[in-house]
Amino acid sequence: MEENRWWLEDYALFMAVKDRFGGAPWTEWAEEVRLRQKNALDFCRRELYDNIEFQQYMQYKFFCQWRKLKAYANKQGIQIIGDIPIYAAMDSADVWAHPELFQLDERKQPSAVAGCPPDGFSAAGQLWGNPLYRWEYHKETGYRWWLSRLRHCFRLYDVTRIDHFRGFDEYYSVPWGSADATHGHWEKGPGLELFRRAEEVLGWHEVIAEDLGYVTDSVRQLVRESGFPGMKVLEFAFDSRDTGSANDYLPHNYPENSVAYTGTHDNETLAGWFESITDAERQSVREYLCDSCTAKKDLHLPLIALVMRSAAKNCVIPLQDYLGLDNRGRINKPSTVGTNWLWRVTEDCLSSELQTTIRQFTARYGRLNEA
């Protein structure tokens, strides 16, 4: 509890109070609690003492279990990649407990929220709804809150993937109350200064920069100057709607300092993707492969091979793609709720044939870790 005091006390209180208010978001709580008036918080701490302790205990049990799992994985030569989202949810302990960090008014309502602009994938853009940061305030504090978040992730994971990395260069700001993201605009983020400060205070750690989405020259420059590997996703290479950046995702263009994926948790499976793209795009895929004969049901294997033999230092191949699963194996569809993160691998999928296939591919393209 002492080691995690900087976040645990606020989190446990937040969860206990949220439970008392029937799970309602904190913006709908009684005003004196919503605005964190001292007398109201003291009352909650007394009245909800047992629940607060229970919330702390659950976190303790999680960390015991997590450390045991991570130690086991590391002993087997396996590193764990963890994700840190750029934004916090509006309905979170962070925003409730530290409103000064975010673009909130005196009533603790956002003045603007996060999203991404209209593009070939969504005519209305994406309205994420996360409160945006007061970056000038973060700078004044030496980015103390961000350093705490990063330090925590570096303890949890062997490699940390920083989500929406382009938002540190420029972030898309949408006026609060907008129905969609069409009326947003770009604002400057903290840029390289944050990451130089992190390295100065926390030292060097393995990081992946999730540099997908609307990528500009200044974003590319930030990724280069940070030294972090960016992400390359094969499925983006043949998108006829995005000819400007599609070339960056062709495997022969991957730089060594990158992490190559067939697709991420946000994408379709390879088999599902190949089924959903246009005839012209499918033809482009086959031409790039120099393969007009492989049956569609088996095409996931030469596509995996494309990524594996690229110059990218590391590859991530979802298990669903090795299994050749269609979109019933998809993990997440961005901007939707209710049907995501439901796929589970069953024991009958983990056959000796699959094991042989993965090992052969890994060895064939010089990616086998004999250690």
XYZ file of N, CA, C and O in Angstrom, residues 212-287:
304
model
N 0.182 4.636 -35.684
C -0.771 4.386 -36.760
C -1.754 5.545 -36.859
O -1.755 6.462 -36.053
N -2.633 5.485 -37.856
C -3.619 6.552 -38.030
C -3.122 7.615 -38.984
O -2.368 7.341 -39.922
N -3.546 8.859 -38.728
C -3.199 9.973 -39.614
C -1.767 10.417 -39.321
O -1.498 11.151 -38.377
N -0.828 9.938 -40.135
C 0.591 10.163 -39.877
C 1.112 11.276 -40.787
O 0.961 11.217 -42.007
N 1.718 12.276 -40.176
C 2.295 13.404 -40.907
C 3.820 13.342 -40.805
O 4.380 12.534 -40.056
N 4.483 14.235 -41.529
C 5.944 14.277 -41.471
C 6.443 14.587 -40.057
O 7.473 14.061 -39.625
N 5.710 15.437 -39.330
C 6.147 15.780 -37.970
C 5.989 14.587 -37.030
O 6.788 14.415 -36.099
N 4.976 13.743 -37.259
C 4.827 12.525 -36.466
C 5.985 11.579 -36.762
O 6.588 11.001 -35.850
N 6.298 11.413 -38.041
C 7.416 10.540 -38.417
C 8.720 11.034 -37.777
O 9.540 10.242 -37.306
N 8.894 12.352 -37.759
C 10.101 12.921 -37.156
C 10.150 12.637 -35.659
O 11.209 12.290 -35.115
N 9.005 12.763 -34.978
C 8.963 12.481 -33.539
C 9.335 11.030 -33.265
O 10.106 10.745 -32.328
N 8.799 10.101 -34.053
C 9.129 8.688 -33.860
C 10.626 8.464 -34.068
O 11.284 7.785 -33.269
N 11.171 9.054 -35.137
C 12.614 8.892 -35.411
C 13.450 9.429 -34.260
O 14.385 8.780 -33.789
N 13.133 10.639 -33.800
C 13.948 11.283 -32.778
C 13.805 10.597 -31.418
O 14.728 10.625 -30.602
N 12.657 9.986 -31.166
C 12.474 9.273 -29.903
C 13.338 8.024 -29.838
O 13.722 7.572 -28.758
N 13.627 7.455 -31.025
C 14.371 6.203 -31.072
C 13.511 4.974 -30.873
O 14.002 3.845 -30.963
N 12.213 5.172 -30.605
C 11.316 4.039 -30.397
C 10.960 3.397 -31.734
O 10.763 4.107 -32.733
N 10.823 2.075 -31.790
C 10.336 1.444 -33.018
C 8.863 1.771 -33.235
O 8.071 1.789 -32.288
N 8.493 2.062 -34.485
C 7.096 2.266 -34.839
C 6.453 0.953 -35.235
O 7.076 -0.118 -35.176
N 5.196 1.037 -35.646
C 4.433 -0.162 -35.993
C 4.123 -0.206 -37.486
O 3.802 0.820 -38.083
N 4.223 -1.393 -38.062
C 3.896 -1.602 -39.465
C 2.870 -2.732 -39.560
O 3.120 -3.833 -39.066
N 1.746 -2.447 -40.177
C 0.636 -3.401 -40.238
C 0.383 -3.784 -41.692
O 0.030 -2.944 -42.523
N 0.562 -5.059 -41.986
C 0.439 -5.541 -43.357
C -0.916 -5.196 -43.975
O -0.994 -4.827 -45.148
N -1.990 -5.319 -43.224
C -3.322 -5.099 -43.780
C -3.511 -3.679 -44.313
O -4.388 -3.450 -45.148
N -2.706 -2.730 -43.845
C -2.831 -1.347 -44.326
C -2.162 -1.138 -45.683
O -2.354 -0.104 -46.316
N -1.362 -2.120 -46.111
C -0.522 -1.908 -47.299
C -1.305 -1.908 -48.602
O -0.817 -1.401 -49.613
N -2.506 -2.460 -48.604
C -3.232 -2.643 -49.863
C -4.553 -1.887 -49.874
O -5.445 -2.196 -50.651
N -4.670 -0.873 -49.018
C -5.908 -0.115 -48.897
C -5.975 0.952 -49.998
O -5.227 1.920 -49.976
N -6.859 0.762 -50.925
C -6.969 1.700 -52.056
C -7.523 3.053 -51.634
O -7.414 4.022 -52.376
N -8.101 3.150 -50.410
C -8.625 4.430 -49.933
C -7.530 5.314 -49.349
O -7.745 6.491 -49.097
N -6.365 4.745 -49.103
C -5.308 5.476 -48.401
C -3.983 5.295 -49.131
O -3.005 4.822 -48.569
N -3.984 5.672 -50.385
C -2.796 5.450 -51.209
C -1.601 6.262 -50.733
O -0.457 5.926 -51.020
N -1.842 7.347 -49.996
C -0.748 8.199 -49.547
C 0.221 7.504 -48.622
O 1.438 7.675 -48.740
N -0.300 6.699 -47.667
C 0.584 6.063 -46.691
C 0.665 4.548 -46.849
O 1.460 3.909 -46.154
N -0.152 3.976 -47.743
C -0.163 2.522 -47.888
C 1.221 1.975 -48.214
O 1.593 0.890 -47.748
N 1.993 2.723 -48.977
C 3.323 2.268 -49.378
C 4.228 2.039 -48.174
O 5.121 1.192 -48.202
N 3.984 2.795 -47.087
C 4.798 2.626 -45.882
C 4.604 1.261 -45.249
O 5.448 0.810 -44.465
N 3.477 0.613 -45.556
C 3.150 -0.649 -44.897
C 3.458 -1.866 -45.764
O 3.173 -3.003 -45.354
N 4.030 -1.661 -46.947
C 4.499 -2.784 -47.755
C 5.766 -3.342 -47.113
O 6.689 -2.587 -46.794
N 5.840 -4.637 -46.904
C 6.940 -5.210 -46.121
C 8.337 -4.864 -46.608
O 9.260 -4.777 -45.780
N 8.517 -4.661 -47.901
C 9.872 -4.354 -48.360
C 10.311 -2.951 -47.931
O 11.501 -2.614 -48.056
N 9.384 -2.145 -47.409
C 9.725 -0.797 -46.952
C 9.873 -0.696 -45.435
O 10.152 0.390 -44.922
N 9.705 -1.794 -44.702
C 9.794 -1.707 -43.246
C 11.230 -1.409 -42.818
O 12.152 -2.129 -43.209
N 11.435 -0.401 -41.999
C 12.779 -0.180 -41.456
C 13.089 -1.216 -40.383
O 12.189 -1.829 -39.800
N 14.354 -1.398 -40.097
C 14.735 -2.372 -39.064
C 14.151 -1.985 -37.707
O 13.682 -2.841 -36.950
N 14.161 -0.707 -37.407
C 13.660 -0.245 -36.119
C 12.137 -0.107 -36.165
O 11.576 0.988 -36.105
N 11.473 -1.236 -36.287
C 10.012 -1.253 -36.317
C 9.534 -2.610 -35.837
O 10.304 -3.570 -35.743
N 8.244 -2.678 -35.518
C 7.606 -3.935 -35.136
C 6.521 -4.212 -36.173
O 5.639 -3.385 -36.390
N 6.622 -5.351 -36.826
C 5.720 -5.684 -37.929
C 4.598 -6.591 -37.446
O 4.829 -7.531 -36.681
N 3.399 -6.307 -37.901
C 2.200 -7.071 -37.546
C 1.471 -7.486 -38.827
O 1.428 -6.707 -39.784
N 0.866 -8.660 -38.823
C -0.109 -8.932 -39.876
C -1.330 -8.052 -39.628
O -1.858 -7.408 -40.526
N -1.782 -8.014 -38.381
C -2.851 -7.133 -37.938
C -2.779 -7.031 -36.428
O -2.166 -7.883 -35.765
N -3.374 -6.005 -35.865
C -3.381 -5.838 -34.409
C -4.723 -6.287 -33.855
O -5.600 -6.742 -34.588
N -4.907 -6.109 -32.553
C -6.175 -6.445 -31.912
C -7.331 -5.613 -32.463
O -8.489 -5.979 -32.304
N -7.024 -4.472 -33.081
C -8.075 -3.609 -33.631
C -8.453 -3.968 -35.069
O -9.398 -3.389 -35.619
N -7.701 -4.854 -35.688
C -7.923 -5.184 -37.099
C -8.700 -6.485 -37.269
O -8.840 -7.279 -36.342
N -9.169 -6.681 -38.490
C -9.738 -7.977 -38.849
C -8.635 -9.032 -38.818
O -7.446 -8.723 -38.905
N -9.024 -10.290 -38.713
C -8.053 -11.360 -38.908
C -7.613 -11.324 -40.372
O -8.288 -10.746 -41.231
N -6.474 -11.947 -40.666
C -6.006 -11.970 -42.055
C -7.055 -12.565 -42.990
O -7.347 -12.005 -44.052
N -7.614 -13.701 -42.598
C -8.604 -14.355 -43.453
C -9.848 -13.489 -43.605
O -10.405 -13.363 -44.705
N -10.288 -12.876 -42.508
C -11.459 -12.004 -42.567
C -11.200 -10.768 -43.400
O -12.061 -10.318 -44.169
N -9.994 -10.213 -43.262
C -9.613 -9.025 -44.034
C -9.584 -9.339 -45.530
O -10.128 -8.575 -46.337
N -8.964 -10.457 -45.910
C -8.856 -10.780 -47.330
C -10.240 -10.997 -47.944
O -10.478 -10.675 -49.105
N -11.164 -11.496 -47.157
C -12.521 -11.700 -47.635
C -13.261 -10.379 -47.809
O -14.109 -10.237 -48.705
N -12.933 -9.376 -46.988
C -13.713 -8.134 -46.969
C -13.204 -7.073 -47.935
O -13.934 -6.133 -48.256
N -11.949 -7.159 -48.383
C -11.422 -6.121 -49.263
C -11.974 -6.284 -50.687
O -12.611 -7.292 -51.005
N -11.729 -5.291 -51.526
C -12.287 -5.308 -52.882
C -11.536 -6.301 -53.766
O -10.421 -6.737 -53.451
N -12.144 -6.618 -54.896
C -11.491 -7.520 -55.858
C -10.157 -6.940 -56.319
O -9.169 -7.670 -56.471
N -10.136 -5.618 -56.553
C -8.897 -4.972 -57.009
C -7.810 -5.076 -55.939
O -6.627 -5.303 -56.251
N -8.202 -4.912 -54.681
C -7.223 -5.023 -53.596
C -6.732 -6.456 -53.448
O -5.530 -6.690 -53.213
N -7.635 -7.420 -53.604
C -7.205 -8.823 -53.551
C -6.211 -9.118 -54.671
O -5.239 -9.851 -54.484
N -6.456 -8.546 -55.852
C -5.535 -8.735 -56.962
C -4.169 -8.126 -56.645
O -3.130 -8.715 -56.956
N -4.172 -6.958 -55.989
C -2.904 -6.324 -55.596
C -2.127 -7.199 -54.624
O -0.900 -7.308 -54.704
N -2.846 -7.835 -53.706
C -2.197 -8.722 -52.748
C -1.530 -9.875 -53.479
O -0.352 -10.193 -53.236
N -2.244 -10.496 -54.407
C -1.689 -11.655 -55.120
C -0.517 -11.246 -56.007
O 0.469 -11.992 -56.123
N -0.602 -10.079 -56.605
C 0.510 -9.609 -57.425
C 1.749 -9.361 -56.568
O 2.875 -9.672 -56.971
